Each structure stands twice: as C-alpha cells, then as structure tokens.
Amino acid sequence: MANPPRSSPPVFDALPSLAARVPFLPLADAPTAVERCTAIAPWLGRDDVWMKRDDRSSPVYGGNKVRRYEFLFADAQARGCTSLVTVGGLASTQVTATAHLGRAAGFPVTAVLFDQPITRWTQEAILMDTAAGAKLVYGGGYLRTAWRFLRAKKAPGAYGIGPGAATPRANLGYVDAMLELAQQVARGECPRPDVIVLPTGSSGTLAALCLGAALVGWDTEVVGVRITSAAVCNRLSINLVRARTHRWIAARSPEFARALGPRRGRFRVYGGALGPGYGYPSAETPEAMAQYELLTGRSGEVTYSAKALLGLRAVARDPAYAGKTVLLWQTLSDVRPAVPEGTAERVAPELRWVLGAGVVA
Ligand SMILES: *Cc1c(COP(=O)(O)O)cnc(C)c1O
C-alpha cells in the first residue's frame, strides 16, 4: 500500500532550520514497513530479528538510494541543473537507481561504469539501465572511469552524483530514516533495536544512521557488513564520513549540534562476509541468496544483499548479542524494472560484451 507523498520529512520537523535551508523533493514511499524476519528464522537461529523494508522505498526503483535522492535531486533542481551524471560498477544499484528515479523526476541520465565481476545480476543491471534510457559510458579501470566521469560532469547543466552518493547532503536521507524508525518504535510497530545491521560500502548510510541514533537518543550499535576492501572501508574512513556529515548538518542546524552534543552514535564493521572482494561471490553467498529469496520473494545478488544476510546471521548467532533486539536494514530494491523486448539491441556498443560474458555467479 503506497503512502501519500511527504511534503515535509521527519528531519525537517525535528530540525526546523534545515527546512528553510535545504531543498527536498519527495520520492520515497515512506514510512517503509518494519517486519519480523520470520521466513529465515531457522537459518538465523532466532525468530526475533526484524527488518526495515527500504527495499520497498519506491515503486519506481527502491532500495538504499531513494532517500538520498530526495535531497540530491532537489539540490539539482534548485541549482537549475537539467541532467544527472553518475558513476558505478557494471552492476551498480546506484546507476540503476539514478537511471530510473532520475527519469521519473525528468532528468536525462548519463552513467560511467567501471569493471566488476560479471554475474547474472550484472547483465540484468545493464539491461535495466538501458531500459530506462540512460546513456551508459564504459569506463573500465578506475583511472579511465574517473576521467570519463569528470568529463561527463562538465557538460552544461549536469549535476554529478559521485561513487556511493555519500555526500553529507545525501546522507541526510538516513538521518531522516532513523527519525522515521523512532516514530515507528514509539507507535509500537517494532521494539527499539539494540543493533542495526546493513551492508556498507561508501558508508554514508552507516554514518548517517549513527548520527540519527544519536539524535533520537538511542544507544543502538550500527553494524556495517563490509562489502568492499578494508583499504577503502574502515573505522577511519567511516569516522571521516560521519564527521563531515555532522559538520554539514550542524552548520545548517544549531538544534542538531545542540541535540547531539559530543555524541556521534556507535558502530562496528563486520568484515567476515566479503569473500574475495567487491562484487565477488564467496563460498557462502549461494546459501545466503537462497535465504534472501525466502525472506523477500525476490532473487538477491552477490554484492550487497547476500553479504548483508551473512553478516546478519553472524550477529544473530553471536552469544554477545543474545537477548538484544536486532534489525536488518534492507537496502536492495524490491522492484526490478521491466526490460522490454529488444533492450539488448539498444545496449551501448561498448558494453554489449557484458551480456555475452561468462558469469562468476
Ligand atoms: C549504495 C548501497 C549500499 C551501501 O550504501 P553506502 O552508503 O554506500 O555504504 C548498500 N546496499 C545497496 C543495495 C546499495 O545500493
């Protein structure tokens, strides 16, 4: 059941000076539901684990980027930008989200793609991106990708959305999401979580949930299941994202700085689900993908959803968390945009090889 569009997100009610300074474009079908993970209770070893259904955050394309784009797209409009330029891996959910949500909001989208392991999901992503009419540019290696992204961003009227869309403005979406969850807890829809588990890459979501927990006065620990290497995702990098996000919001909202005081929220990084690296399957991902399908009725994928469940199980079965309320924050879109007949023929020539490549999962 769809919620009516929100003219004012909870974060504007909590921090009124932001409302005057930060543009907002409603995109999310929020509040997203909170439910028990009953279907996979045997696998988790407990029947009292909850999930926040941000997989259903939009009927266009849900998941983790919708709440960020409520603030980024509004900023693009406020600056008079007329197109979006983003960057991600060949299987990037961010690129698919930008392609579909961007089109729905009236923006032409260009995306520069870097190499990552080819899975069935990667091939599906290229088709879904193409079906949305996005202009796909093959970057390949990181350097060439960075150069092509910078060049595409220079186009007149282009609004750039960098890797992970992890800027403070975008992260505001997950401070807002935490206020939404606090309202659901206050209404008795679910217990207050002691632990929140989610997959973490650029870590904007994790950092924002920490700040959100501090804002609502919860001592909740946020556990980031690392989906990329420890060189780019670690305590230091997350502390930096969190500090930058805190500074950005505090500069626009004295009530935010006052409410938090020295508190910044608590987090931990779980690295045991990564396997060989970003986008690669591990020995355990097939099993986790089957559980994801049991839980949501949708096929999962290797990069985020399977590894998040492996991290969730590790937490659920850890004696240190016995008796604690655990909540999985779902981040992968439940909606898989339709790929009309003939889409494969419309894939950019420089990316057609992806559709015929051998897959690792
Ligand atoms: C972007 C994304 C994440 C990771 O969010 P970060 O804020 O970059 O850590 C997790 N899951 C999905 C499906 C995503 O699209």
CSV table of C-alpha atoms in Angstrom, one decimal, residues 37-262:
chain,number,residue,atom,x,y,z
A,37,CYS,CA,12.4,-11.9,9.5
A,38,THR,CA,10.2,-15.0,10.3
A,39,ALA,CA,10.8,-16.8,7.0
A,40,ILE,CA,14.5,-17.2,7.7
A,41,ALA,CA,14.3,-17.7,11.5
A,42,PRO,CA,15.7,-21.2,11.4
A,43,TRP,CA,18.8,-20.0,9.4
A,44,LEU,CA,19.3,-17.1,11.7
A,45,GLY,CA,18.9,-19.3,14.8
A,46,ARG,CA,16.3,-16.8,16.2
A,47,ASP,CA,12.8,-15.7,15.4
A,48,ASP,CA,13.0,-12.2,16.9
A,49,VAL,CA,15.1,-10.5,14.2
A,50,TRP,CA,13.4,-7.5,12.5
A,51,MET,CA,13.9,-5.8,9.1
A,52,LYS,CA,13.2,-2.3,7.9
A,53,ARG,CA,11.9,-2.6,4.4
A,54,ASP,CA,13.8,0.1,2.5
A,55,ASP,CA,13.8,-2.5,-0.4
A,56,ARG,CA,10.3,-1.2,-0.9
A,57,SER,CA,11.1,2.5,-0.7
A,58,SER,CA,9.8,3.3,-4.1
A,59,PRO,CA,7.6,1.7,-6.7
A,60,VAL,CA,9.9,3.0,-9.4
A,61,TYR,CA,13.1,1.6,-8.0
A,62,GLY,CA,13.5,1.1,-4.3
A,63,GLY,CA,16.4,0.4,-2.0
A,64,ASN,CA,19.1,2.5,-0.5
A,65,LYS,CA,19.5,5.4,-2.9
A,66,VAL,CA,15.9,6.7,-2.8
A,67,ARG,CA,16.2,8.6,0.4
A,68,ARG,CA,19.5,10.1,-0.6
A,69,TYR,CA,18.0,11.3,-3.9
A,70,GLU,CA,15.2,13.2,-2.2
A,71,PHE,CA,17.9,15.7,-1.2
A,72,LEU,CA,20.2,15.4,-4.2
A,73,PHE,CA,17.5,15.8,-6.9
A,74,ALA,CA,16.1,18.7,-5.0
A,75,ASP,CA,19.5,20.3,-4.9
A,76,ALA,CA,20.0,19.7,-8.6
A,77,GLN,CA,16.6,21.4,-9.4
A,78,ALA,CA,17.5,24.3,-7.0
A,79,ARG,CA,20.7,24.8,-8.9
A,80,GLY,CA,19.0,24.8,-12.2
A,81,CYS,CA,20.7,21.6,-13.4
A,82,THR,CA,18.9,19.7,-16.2
A,83,SER,CA,20.7,16.3,-16.3
A,84,LEU,CA,22.4,13.8,-13.9
A,85,VAL,CA,25.8,12.2,-14.3
A,86,THR,CA,26.8,9.3,-12.1
A,87,VAL,CA,29.4,6.6,-11.8
A,88,GLY,CA,29.4,3.0,-10.5
A,89,GLY,CA,30.4,-0.6,-11.2
A,90,LEU,CA,28.8,-2.5,-14.1
A,91,ALA,CA,26.3,-4.0,-11.7
A,92,SER,CA,25.8,-0.7,-9.8
A,93,THR,CA,22.5,-0.3,-7.9
A,94,GLN,CA,23.3,3.4,-7.8
A,95,VAL,CA,23.4,3.6,-11.5
A,96,THR,CA,20.1,1.7,-11.9
A,97,ALA,CA,18.5,3.9,-9.2
A,98,THR,CA,19.7,7.1,-10.9
A,99,ALA,CA,18.6,5.9,-14.3
A,100,HIS,CA,15.0,5.1,-13.2
A,101,LEU,CA,14.4,7.6,-10.4
A,102,GLY,CA,16.1,10.3,-12.5
A,103,ARG,CA,14.0,9.6,-15.5
A,104,ALA,CA,10.8,9.7,-13.3
A,105,ALA,CA,11.9,13.1,-12.0
A,106,GLY,CA,12.5,14.4,-15.5
A,107,PHE,CA,16.3,14.2,-15.7
A,108,PRO,CA,18.3,12.6,-18.6
A,109,VAL,CA,20.9,10.4,-17.0
A,110,THR,CA,24.5,9.6,-18.0
A,111,ALA,CA,26.4,6.8,-16.1
A,112,VAL,CA,30.1,5.9,-16.4
A,113,LEU,CA,30.7,2.2,-15.5
A,114,PHE,CA,33.8,0.6,-14.1
A,115,ASP,CA,34.7,-3.1,-14.2
A,116,GLN,CA,33.5,-5.5,-11.6
A,117,PRO,CA,32.9,-9.3,-11.7
A,118,ILE,CA,30.3,-10.3,-14.2
A,119,THR,CA,27.3,-12.1,-12.6
A,120,ARG,CA,23.8,-12.7,-13.9
A,121,TRP,CA,22.8,-9.6,-11.9
A,122,THR,CA,25.5,-7.5,-13.7
A,123,GLN,CA,23.9,-8.4,-17.1
A,124,GLU,CA,20.4,-7.7,-15.7
A,125,ALA,CA,21.6,-4.3,-14.4
A,126,ILE,CA,23.0,-3.3,-17.8
A,127,LEU,CA,19.6,-4.1,-19.4
A,128,MET,CA,17.6,-2.3,-16.6
A,129,ASP,CA,19.8,0.8,-17.0
A,130,THR,CA,19.4,0.7,-20.8
A,131,ALA,CA,15.6,0.2,-20.5
A,132,ALA,CA,15.4,3.5,-18.5
A,133,GLY,CA,17.1,5.3,-21.4
A,134,ALA,CA,20.3,6.1,-19.5
A,135,LYS,CA,23.3,6.9,-21.6
A,136,LEU,CA,25.9,4.3,-20.5
A,137,VAL,CA,29.6,5.0,-20.9
A,138,TYR,CA,32.2,2.3,-20.3
A,139,GLY,CA,35.0,3.4,-18.0
A,140,GLY,CA,36.7,0.1,-17.4
A,141,GLY,CA,39.6,0.7,-15.0
A,142,TYR,CA,39.4,3.2,-12.2
A,143,LEU,CA,41.5,5.9,-13.8
A,144,ARG,CA,39.8,5.9,-17.1
A,145,THR,CA,36.4,5.8,-15.3
A,146,ALA,CA,37.4,8.8,-13.1
A,147,TRP,CA,38.5,10.7,-16.1
A,148,ARG,CA,35.3,10.0,-18.1
A,149,PHE,CA,33.1,10.8,-15.2
A,150,LEU,CA,34.9,14.2,-14.7
A,151,ARG,CA,34.5,14.9,-18.4
A,152,ALA,CA,30.8,14.0,-18.4
A,153,LYS,CA,30.2,16.1,-15.3
A,154,LYS,CA,31.5,19.2,-17.2
A,155,ALA,CA,28.5,19.1,-19.6
A,156,PRO,CA,26.4,22.3,-19.3
A,157,GLY,CA,23.6,21.8,-16.7
A,158,ALA,CA,25.0,18.4,-15.4
A,159,TYR,CA,24.6,17.5,-11.8
A,160,GLY,CA,27.3,15.0,-10.6
A,161,ILE,CA,26.5,12.2,-8.2
A,162,GLY,CA,29.8,10.6,-7.1
A,163,PRO,CA,30.5,7.0,-6.1
A,164,GLY,CA,28.1,5.9,-3.3
A,165,ALA,CA,26.3,9.2,-3.4
A,166,ALA,CA,27.8,9.6,0.1
A,167,THR,CA,27.9,13.4,0.4
A,168,PRO,CA,26.6,14.9,3.7
A,169,ARG,CA,23.5,16.3,1.8
A,170,ALA,CA,22.6,12.8,0.6
A,171,ASN,CA,23.3,11.2,4.0
A,172,LEU,CA,20.7,13.5,5.5
A,173,GLY,CA,18.2,11.0,4.0
A,174,TYR,CA,19.3,8.4,6.5
A,175,VAL,CA,19.3,10.7,9.5
A,176,ASP,CA,15.7,11.2,8.4
A,177,ALA,CA,15.2,7.5,8.1
A,178,MET,CA,16.3,7.0,11.7
A,179,LEU,CA,13.7,9.5,12.9
A,180,GLU,CA,11.1,7.6,10.9
A,181,LEU,CA,12.1,4.4,12.6
A,182,ALA,CA,12.0,6.1,16.0
A,183,GLN,CA,8.4,7.1,15.3
A,184,GLN,CA,7.5,3.6,14.4
A,185,VAL,CA,9.0,2.3,17.6
A,186,ALA,CA,7.0,5.0,19.5
A,187,ARG,CA,3.9,3.7,17.8
A,188,GLY,CA,4.7,0.2,18.9
A,189,GLU,CA,5.3,-1.2,15.4
A,190,CYS,CA,8.5,-2.8,16.5
A,191,PRO,CA,10.8,-2.8,19.5
A,192,ARG,CA,13.7,-0.3,19.7
A,193,PRO,CA,16.7,-2.0,18.1
A,194,ASP,CA,19.9,-2.6,20.1
A,195,VAL,CA,21.7,-3.5,16.9
A,196,ILE,CA,21.1,-2.4,13.3
A,197,VAL,CA,22.8,-4.4,10.6
A,198,LEU,CA,23.3,-3.2,7.0
A,199,PRO,CA,25.7,-3.7,4.1
A,200,THR,CA,28.3,-0.8,3.9
A,201,GLY,CA,30.4,0.4,1.1
A,202,SER,CA,31.0,4.2,0.9
A,203,SER,CA,29.4,4.2,4.4
A,204,GLY,CA,27.2,7.2,4.0
A,205,THR,CA,24.2,5.2,5.2
A,206,LEU,CA,26.1,3.7,8.2
A,207,ALA,CA,27.4,7.1,9.2
A,208,ALA,CA,24.0,8.7,8.9
A,209,LEU,CA,22.3,6.0,10.9
A,210,CYS,CA,24.8,6.5,13.7
A,211,LEU,CA,24.1,10.3,13.8
A,212,GLY,CA,20.4,9.6,13.6
A,213,ALA,CA,20.6,7.2,16.6
A,214,ALA,CA,22.5,9.9,18.5
A,215,LEU,CA,19.8,12.4,17.5
A,216,VAL,CA,16.9,10.3,18.8
A,217,GLY,CA,18.9,9.4,21.9
A,218,TRP,CA,19.4,5.7,21.3
A,219,ASP,CA,22.4,3.7,22.3
A,220,THR,CA,22.0,1.5,19.2
A,221,GLU,CA,25.1,-0.1,17.7
A,222,VAL,CA,25.1,0.0,13.9
A,223,VAL,CA,27.0,-2.9,12.4
A,224,GLY,CA,28.3,-2.3,8.9
A,225,VAL,CA,28.8,-5.5,6.9
A,226,ARG,CA,31.7,-4.6,4.7
A,227,ILE,CA,31.2,-5.2,1.0
A,228,THR,CA,34.4,-3.7,-0.2
A,229,SER,CA,38.1,-3.9,0.9
A,230,ALA,CA,39.3,-2.7,4.3
A,231,ALA,CA,41.6,-0.3,2.5
A,232,VAL,CA,38.5,1.9,1.5
A,233,CYS,CA,36.0,1.0,4.2
A,234,ASN,CA,37.3,1.0,7.7
A,235,ARG,CA,36.9,2.8,11.1
A,236,LEU,CA,38.9,5.8,9.9
A,237,SER,CA,37.0,6.3,6.6
A,238,ILE,CA,33.7,5.9,8.4
A,239,ASN,CA,34.7,8.3,11.1
A,240,LEU,CA,35.6,10.8,8.4
A,241,VAL,CA,32.2,10.4,6.6
A,242,ARG,CA,30.4,10.8,9.9
A,243,ALA,CA,32.4,13.8,11.0
A,244,ARG,CA,31.8,15.5,7.6
A,245,THR,CA,28.1,14.8,7.7
A,246,HIS,CA,27.8,16.0,11.3
A,247,ARG,CA,29.6,19.2,10.4
A,248,TRP,CA,27.5,19.9,7.3
A,249,ILE,CA,24.2,19.4,9.2
A,250,ALA,CA,25.4,21.3,12.3
A,251,ALA,CA,26.4,24.3,10.1
A,252,ARG,CA,22.7,24.5,8.9
A,253,SER,CA,21.0,23.5,12.1
A,254,PRO,CA,22.2,24.7,15.5
A,255,GLU,CA,19.5,22.5,17.1
A,256,PHE,CA,21.2,19.4,15.6
A,257,ALA,CA,24.6,20.3,17.2
A,258,ARG,CA,22.8,21.0,20.5
A,259,ALA,CA,20.8,17.8,20.4
A,260,LEU,CA,23.9,15.6,19.8
A,261,GLY,CA,26.4,17.4,22.0
A,262,PRO,CA,29.5,15.2,21.8
